[in-house]
């Protein structure tokens, strides 16, 4: 089948249309981070402790969107999903934001002592379990692992974007075949590195607690967050005058189906983890949930139950909301907010037992890191065509219709 498609009736390059988003996002990013730093300095030791917990929350959140984009690209090639071709370039670009997230994650290093109990020699010396875990949970090895994870993710994201762009010029179907062949082993690499990174960044905040499901839980939220972000991003791009024909209701419908599937999958993993720990009723396991079911955190836990599962499940269950852009946009924005609350719920209760410290610091952190993430995304989208213009499955994507 020919990979040449007539795209003359549509704009597939962003050009200067996204420049305001790049400039505005960068400005908001710098302003938000500066505000967070000022708030931290004004608050003394407590301020810096709060700052680094907020920084970790947002690193884990925006990294999850980039990793979700990488997984979307891997799955598109692994399953040879023809429908996804016209929305795949967005995933390819968003996945390269792991480079930005690496730079931002380096900001955690000066604050490791504010975050992790196992970085305090005195605590380790008087705790047999921490001494047992010391060969793994120590600062030099932590930093080495962090660099390794990001290097692997950046190499994977760069590989898929570069090969896809090369195909834009050559139209060589062998490039598609090579990306498909490598997608299977790289998906395994992705699963291992994401799981270990979630253990290091978030689960080790409570070094006496562990869950083998934790990595899957973070992955489920990551992919759901990315798909929701992609829906809104595609709608913004279309408002800017691009992709108005090549991305249509059928593609949004399938993205909505992915959202519904991962709303259910996230809830299944969350319940599985909770049920097994509740049933076992072991103090060293239940302590993690106890902190999240007492004081003000009880309301956050209930918010996740209803806001991250019940409400979006009911909204996305029907075919019709997935085919109407206003309802899909509302669902996507809602799920992005719930995903941030979910990551906040993973990070904060260990340091702030009984109360939720949400305030100006959290707002500054979201605006700062979110502004930079949006700026990097729009800058990347402006550097190449917004779809793989000579992918051999592009005609299939253009003709795609849901049953």
PDB file of C-alpha atoms in Angstrom, residues 38-235:
ATOM      1  CA  UNK A  38      11.155  32.254  47.587  1.00  0.00           C
ATOM      2  CA  UNK A  39       8.449  30.561  49.646  1.00  0.00           C
ATOM      3  CA  UNK A  40      10.924  27.843  50.651  1.00  0.00           C
ATOM      4  CA  UNK A  41      13.571  30.376  51.687  1.00  0.00           C
ATOM      5  CA  UNK A  42      11.040  32.343  53.716  1.00  0.00           C
ATOM      6  CA  UNK A  43       9.920  29.209  55.554  1.00  0.00           C
ATOM      7  CA  UNK A  44      13.305  28.088  56.831  1.00  0.00           C
ATOM      8  CA  UNK A  45      13.890  24.355  57.340  1.00  0.00           C
ATOM      9  CA  UNK A  46      10.174  23.649  57.218  1.00  0.00           C
ATOM     10  CA  UNK A  47       9.864  25.623  54.003  1.00  0.00           C
ATOM     11  CA  UNK A  48      12.617  23.659  52.287  1.00  0.00           C
ATOM     12  CA  UNK A  49      11.156  20.394  53.498  1.00  0.00           C
ATOM     13  CA  UNK A  50       7.808  21.366  51.967  1.00  0.00           C
ATOM     14  CA  UNK A  51       9.499  22.588  48.777  1.00  0.00           C
ATOM     15  CA  UNK A  52      11.299  19.310  48.119  1.00  0.00           C
ATOM     16  CA  UNK A  53       8.173  17.238  48.731  1.00  0.00           C
ATOM     17  CA  UNK A  54       6.268  19.437  46.279  1.00  0.00           C
ATOM     18  CA  UNK A  55       9.180  19.222  43.839  1.00  0.00           C
ATOM     19  CA  UNK A  56       9.163  15.421  44.042  1.00  0.00           C
ATOM     20  CA  UNK A  57       5.387  15.351  43.550  1.00  0.00           C
ATOM     21  CA  UNK A  58       5.617  17.378  40.364  1.00  0.00           C
ATOM     22  CA  UNK A  59       8.677  15.565  39.041  1.00  0.00           C
ATOM     23  CA  UNK A  60       6.830  12.256  39.470  1.00  0.00           C
ATOM     24  CA  UNK A  61       3.663  13.723  37.923  1.00  0.00           C
ATOM     25  CA  UNK A  62       5.104  15.326  34.792  1.00  0.00           C
ATOM     26  CA  UNK A  63       7.576  12.489  34.320  1.00  0.00           C
ATOM     27  CA  UNK A  64       4.574  10.160  34.289  1.00  0.00           C
ATOM     28  CA  UNK A  65       3.081  12.076  31.344  1.00  0.00           C
ATOM     29  CA  UNK A  66       6.318  11.765  29.371  1.00  0.00           C
ATOM     30  CA  UNK A  67       6.609   8.061  30.187  1.00  0.00           C
ATOM     31  CA  UNK A  68       2.960   7.572  29.276  1.00  0.00           C
ATOM     32  CA  UNK A  69       3.739   9.080  25.880  1.00  0.00           C
ATOM     33  CA  UNK A  70       6.660   6.699  25.457  1.00  0.00           C
ATOM     34  CA  UNK A  71       4.465   3.727  26.299  1.00  0.00           C
ATOM     35  CA  UNK A  72       1.837   4.926  23.809  1.00  0.00           C
ATOM     36  CA  UNK A  73       4.479   4.922  21.059  1.00  0.00           C
ATOM     37  CA  UNK A  74       5.736   1.476  22.075  1.00  0.00           C
ATOM     38  CA  UNK A  75       2.219   0.044  22.098  1.00  0.00           C
ATOM     39  CA  UNK A  76       1.352   1.639  18.755  1.00  0.00           C
ATOM     40  CA  UNK A  77       4.240  -0.246  17.159  1.00  0.00           C
ATOM     41  CA  UNK A  78       3.876  -3.429  19.194  1.00  0.00           C
ATOM     42  CA  UNK A  79       0.205  -3.832  18.245  1.00  0.00           C
ATOM     43  CA  UNK A  80       0.598  -2.295  14.757  1.00  0.00           C
ATOM     44  CA  UNK A  81      -2.328  -0.020  15.570  1.00  0.00           C
ATOM     45  CA  UNK A  82      -3.132   1.677  12.286  1.00  0.00           C
ATOM     46  CA  UNK A  83      -5.646   4.092  13.836  1.00  0.00           C
ATOM     47  CA  UNK A  84      -2.936   5.623  16.049  1.00  0.00           C
ATOM     48  CA  UNK A  85      -0.672   6.916  13.277  1.00  0.00           C
ATOM     49  CA  UNK A  86      -2.187  10.399  13.094  1.00  0.00           C
ATOM     50  CA  UNK A  87      -1.914  10.900  16.858  1.00  0.00           C
ATOM     51  CA  UNK A  88       1.399   9.084  17.358  1.00  0.00           C
ATOM     52  CA  UNK A  89       3.683  12.045  16.662  1.00  0.00           C
ATOM     53  CA  UNK A  90       2.261  13.798  19.717  1.00  0.00           C
ATOM     54  CA  UNK A  91       3.351  10.825  21.821  1.00  0.00           C
ATOM     55  CA  UNK A  92       6.779  10.793  20.170  1.00  0.00           C
ATOM     56  CA  UNK A  93       7.334  14.448  21.048  1.00  0.00           C
ATOM     57  CA  UNK A  94       5.898  14.300  24.572  1.00  0.00           C
ATOM     58  CA  UNK A  95       8.097  11.292  25.350  1.00  0.00           C
ATOM     59  CA  UNK A  96      11.237  13.337  24.612  1.00  0.00           C
ATOM     60  CA  UNK A  97      10.296  15.547  27.577  1.00  0.00           C
ATOM     61  CA  UNK A  98      12.111  12.954  29.699  1.00  0.00           C
ATOM     62  CA  UNK A  99      15.194  15.092  28.961  1.00  0.00           C
ATOM     63  CA  UNK A 100      13.550  18.131  30.569  1.00  0.00           C
ATOM     64  CA  UNK A 101      12.385  15.963  33.456  1.00  0.00           C
ATOM     65  CA  UNK A 102      15.928  14.699  33.993  1.00  0.00           C
ATOM     66  CA  UNK A 103      17.141  18.268  34.450  1.00  0.00           C
ATOM     67  CA  UNK A 104      14.292  18.966  36.872  1.00  0.00           C
ATOM     68  CA  UNK A 105      14.842  15.681  38.721  1.00  0.00           C
ATOM     69  CA  UNK A 106      18.445  16.709  39.395  1.00  0.00           C
ATOM     70  CA  UNK A 107      16.903  19.410  41.582  1.00  0.00           C
ATOM     71  CA  UNK A 108      15.953  16.672  44.030  1.00  0.00           C
ATOM     72  CA  UNK A 109      19.556  15.799  44.851  1.00  0.00           C
ATOM     73  CA  UNK A 110      20.261  18.732  47.223  1.00  0.00           C
ATOM     74  CA  UNK A 111      17.070  17.870  49.099  1.00  0.00           C
ATOM     75  CA  UNK A 112      17.444  14.111  49.541  1.00  0.00           C
ATOM     76  CA  UNK A 113      17.884  14.545  53.306  1.00  0.00           C
ATOM     77  CA  UNK A 114      14.531  16.352  53.494  1.00  0.00           C
ATOM     78  CA  UNK A 115      12.823  13.491  51.675  1.00  0.00           C
ATOM     79  CA  UNK A 116      14.301  10.127  52.550  1.00  0.00           C
ATOM     80  CA  UNK A 117      14.828   8.628  55.998  1.00  0.00           C
ATOM     81  CA  UNK A 118      17.532   6.296  54.659  1.00  0.00           C
ATOM     82  CA  UNK A 119      19.833   9.253  53.862  1.00  0.00           C
ATOM     83  CA  UNK A 120      20.332   9.938  57.597  1.00  0.00           C
ATOM     84  CA  UNK A 121      23.270   7.972  58.976  1.00  0.00           C
ATOM     85  CA  UNK A 122      21.924   8.156  62.524  1.00  0.00           C
ATOM     86  CA  UNK A 123      18.589   6.625  61.513  1.00  0.00           C
ATOM     87  CA  UNK A 124      20.313   3.858  59.568  1.00  0.00           C
ATOM     88  CA  UNK A 125      22.668   3.032  62.437  1.00  0.00           C
ATOM     89  CA  UNK A 126      19.759   2.399  64.830  1.00  0.00           C
ATOM     90  CA  UNK A 127      17.472   0.577  62.390  1.00  0.00           C
ATOM     91  CA  UNK A 128      18.249  -3.024  61.446  1.00  0.00           C
ATOM     92  CA  UNK A 129      16.000  -2.958  58.355  1.00  0.00           C
ATOM     93  CA  UNK A 130      17.602   0.222  56.994  1.00  0.00           C
ATOM     94  CA  UNK A 131      21.049  -1.285  57.536  1.00  0.00           C
ATOM     95  CA  UNK A 132      19.909  -4.363  55.617  1.00  0.00           C
ATOM     96  CA  UNK A 133      18.741  -2.178  52.705  1.00  0.00           C
ATOM     97  CA  UNK A 134      21.761   0.151  52.811  1.00  0.00           C
ATOM     98  CA  UNK A 135      23.618  -1.508  49.877  1.00  0.00           C
ATOM     99  CA  UNK A 136      20.677  -0.434  47.684  1.00  0.00           C
ATOM    100  CA  UNK A 137      19.279   2.595  49.519  1.00  0.00           C
ATOM    101  CA  UNK A 138      22.253   4.935  49.645  1.00  0.00           C
ATOM    102  CA  UNK A 139      22.744   8.318  48.012  1.00  0.00           C
ATOM    103  CA  UNK A 140      25.501   7.562  45.445  1.00  0.00           C
ATOM    104  CA  UNK A 141      23.736   4.458  44.110  1.00  0.00           C
ATOM    105  CA  UNK A 142      20.399   6.308  44.113  1.00  0.00           C
ATOM    106  CA  UNK A 143      21.832   9.061  41.888  1.00  0.00           C
ATOM    107  CA  UNK A 144      23.516   6.533  39.581  1.00  0.00           C
ATOM    108  CA  UNK A 145      20.249   4.652  39.150  1.00  0.00           C
ATOM    109  CA  UNK A 146      18.354   7.871  38.499  1.00  0.00           C
ATOM    110  CA  UNK A 147      20.792   8.875  35.751  1.00  0.00           C
ATOM    111  CA  UNK A 148      20.598   5.393  34.248  1.00  0.00           C
ATOM    112  CA  UNK A 149      16.793   5.382  34.125  1.00  0.00           C
ATOM    113  CA  UNK A 150      16.635   8.724  32.374  1.00  0.00           C
ATOM    114  CA  UNK A 151      19.413   7.788  29.950  1.00  0.00           C
ATOM    115  CA  UNK A 152      17.493   4.665  28.912  1.00  0.00           C
ATOM    116  CA  UNK A 153      14.205   6.558  28.531  1.00  0.00           C
ATOM    117  CA  UNK A 154      15.853   9.381  26.570  1.00  0.00           C
ATOM    118  CA  UNK A 155      17.542   6.875  24.242  1.00  0.00           C
ATOM    119  CA  UNK A 156      14.235   5.076  23.621  1.00  0.00           C
ATOM    120  CA  UNK A 157      12.287   8.287  23.023  1.00  0.00           C
ATOM    121  CA  UNK A 158      15.024   9.678  20.765  1.00  0.00           C
ATOM    122  CA  UNK A 159      15.179   6.456  18.764  1.00  0.00           C
ATOM    123  CA  UNK A 160      11.476   6.409  17.941  1.00  0.00           C
ATOM    124  CA  UNK A 161      11.215  10.107  17.146  1.00  0.00           C
ATOM    125  CA  UNK A 162      14.347  10.125  14.972  1.00  0.00           C
ATOM    126  CA  UNK A 163      13.308   7.030  12.994  1.00  0.00           C
ATOM    127  CA  UNK A 164       9.811   8.393  12.529  1.00  0.00           C
ATOM    128  CA  UNK A 165      11.198  11.708  11.259  1.00  0.00           C
ATOM    129  CA  UNK A 166      13.620   9.888   8.964  1.00  0.00           C
ATOM    130  CA  UNK A 167      10.664   8.069   7.445  1.00  0.00           C
ATOM    131  CA  UNK A 168       8.997  11.436   6.795  1.00  0.00           C
ATOM    132  CA  UNK A 169      11.727  12.027   4.230  1.00  0.00           C
ATOM    133  CA  UNK A 170      12.494   8.579   2.862  1.00  0.00           C
ATOM    134  CA  UNK A 171       9.157   6.782   3.182  1.00  0.00           C
ATOM    135  CA  UNK A 172      11.135   3.581   3.814  1.00  0.00           C
ATOM    136  CA  UNK A 173       8.763   0.922   5.252  1.00  0.00           C
ATOM    137  CA  UNK A 174      11.773  -0.914   6.716  1.00  0.00           C
ATOM    138  CA  UNK A 175      11.963   1.802   9.365  1.00  0.00           C
ATOM    139  CA  UNK A 176       8.462   0.887  10.526  1.00  0.00           C
ATOM    140  CA  UNK A 177       9.390  -2.773  10.617  1.00  0.00           C
ATOM    141  CA  UNK A 178      12.494  -2.085  12.698  1.00  0.00           C
ATOM    142  CA  UNK A 179      10.526   0.033  15.181  1.00  0.00           C
ATOM    143  CA  UNK A 180       7.952  -2.757  15.471  1.00  0.00           C
ATOM    144  CA  UNK A 181      10.572  -5.467  16.045  1.00  0.00           C
ATOM    145  CA  UNK A 182      12.300  -3.492  18.795  1.00  0.00           C
ATOM    146  CA  UNK A 183       9.048  -2.516  20.510  1.00  0.00           C
ATOM    147  CA  UNK A 184       8.683  -5.893  22.269  1.00  0.00           C
ATOM    148  CA  UNK A 185      12.070  -5.988  24.067  1.00  0.00           C
ATOM    149  CA  UNK A 186      11.960  -2.242  24.704  1.00  0.00           C
ATOM    150  CA  UNK A 187       8.559  -2.594  26.365  1.00  0.00           C
ATOM    151  CA  UNK A 188      10.173  -4.996  28.843  1.00  0.00           C
ATOM    152  CA  UNK A 189      12.998  -2.507  29.445  1.00  0.00           C
ATOM    153  CA  UNK A 190      10.392   0.221  29.926  1.00  0.00           C
ATOM    154  CA  UNK A 191       8.447  -1.855  32.454  1.00  0.00           C
ATOM    155  CA  UNK A 192      11.535  -2.674  34.522  1.00  0.00           C
ATOM    156  CA  UNK A 193      12.920   0.867  34.581  1.00  0.00           C
ATOM    157  CA  UNK A 194       9.580   2.518  35.350  1.00  0.00           C
ATOM    158  CA  UNK A 195       8.960   0.072  38.192  1.00  0.00           C
ATOM    159  CA  UNK A 196      12.396   0.586  39.740  1.00  0.00           C
ATOM    160  CA  UNK A 197      12.152   4.360  39.340  1.00  0.00           C
ATOM    161  CA  UNK A 198       8.786   4.413  41.130  1.00  0.00           C
ATOM    162  CA  UNK A 199      10.312   2.329  43.933  1.00  0.00           C
ATOM    163  CA  UNK A 200      13.258   4.717  44.253  1.00  0.00           C
ATOM    164  CA  UNK A 201      11.445   8.035  43.974  1.00  0.00           C
ATOM    165  CA  UNK A 202       8.262   7.332  45.918  1.00  0.00           C
ATOM    166  CA  UNK A 203       8.112   3.945  47.609  1.00  0.00           C
ATOM    167  CA  UNK A 204      11.448   4.515  49.362  1.00  0.00           C
ATOM    168  CA  UNK A 205       9.868   7.505  51.122  1.00  0.00           C
ATOM    169  CA  UNK A 206       8.553   4.778  53.445  1.00  0.00           C
ATOM    170  CA  UNK A 207      11.534   2.392  53.521  1.00  0.00           C
ATOM    171  CA  UNK A 208       9.887   0.014  55.987  1.00  0.00           C
ATOM    172  CA  UNK A 209       6.963  -0.568  53.614  1.00  0.00           C
ATOM    173  CA  UNK A 210       6.888  -2.259  50.246  1.00  0.00           C
ATOM    174  CA  UNK A 211       4.436  -3.357  47.579  1.00  0.00           C
ATOM    175  CA  UNK A 212       5.212  -5.374  44.466  1.00  0.00           C
ATOM    176  CA  UNK A 213       2.179  -3.724  42.791  1.00  0.00           C
ATOM    177  CA  UNK A 214       3.442  -0.180  43.350  1.00  0.00           C
ATOM    178  CA  UNK A 215       5.163   0.127  39.956  1.00  0.00           C
ATOM    179  CA  UNK A 216       2.069  -1.113  38.113  1.00  0.00           C
ATOM    180  CA  UNK A 217      -0.051   1.363  40.070  1.00  0.00           C
ATOM    181  CA  UNK A 218       2.203   4.260  39.006  1.00  0.00           C
ATOM    182  CA  UNK A 219       2.221   2.993  35.417  1.00  0.00           C
ATOM    183  CA  UNK A 220      -1.581   2.830  35.266  1.00  0.00           C
ATOM    184  CA  UNK A 221      -1.890   6.448  36.358  1.00  0.00           C
ATOM    185  CA  UNK A 222       0.927   7.477  34.026  1.00  0.00           C
ATOM    186  CA  UNK A 223      -0.687   6.138  30.883  1.00  0.00           C
ATOM    187  CA  UNK A 224      -4.121   7.446  31.849  1.00  0.00           C
ATOM    188  CA  UNK A 225      -2.560  10.850  32.520  1.00  0.00           C
ATOM    189  CA  UNK A 226      -0.781  10.882  29.156  1.00  0.00           C
ATOM    190  CA  UNK A 227      -3.883   9.955  27.144  1.00  0.00           C
ATOM    191  CA  UNK A 228      -5.837  12.705  28.916  1.00  0.00           C
ATOM    192  CA  UNK A 229      -3.044  15.180  28.210  1.00  0.00           C
ATOM    193  CA  UNK A 230      -2.906  14.083  24.555  1.00  0.00           C
ATOM    194  CA  UNK A 231      -6.646  14.655  24.101  1.00  0.00           C
ATOM    195  CA  UNK A 232      -6.384  18.228  25.363  1.00  0.00           C
ATOM    196  CA  UNK A 233      -3.177  18.870  23.414  1.00  0.00           C
ATOM    197  CA  UNK A 234      -4.729  17.684  20.148  1.00  0.00           C
ATOM    198  CA  UNK A 235      -7.732  19.933  20.756  1.00  0.00           C
TER     199      UNK A 235
END
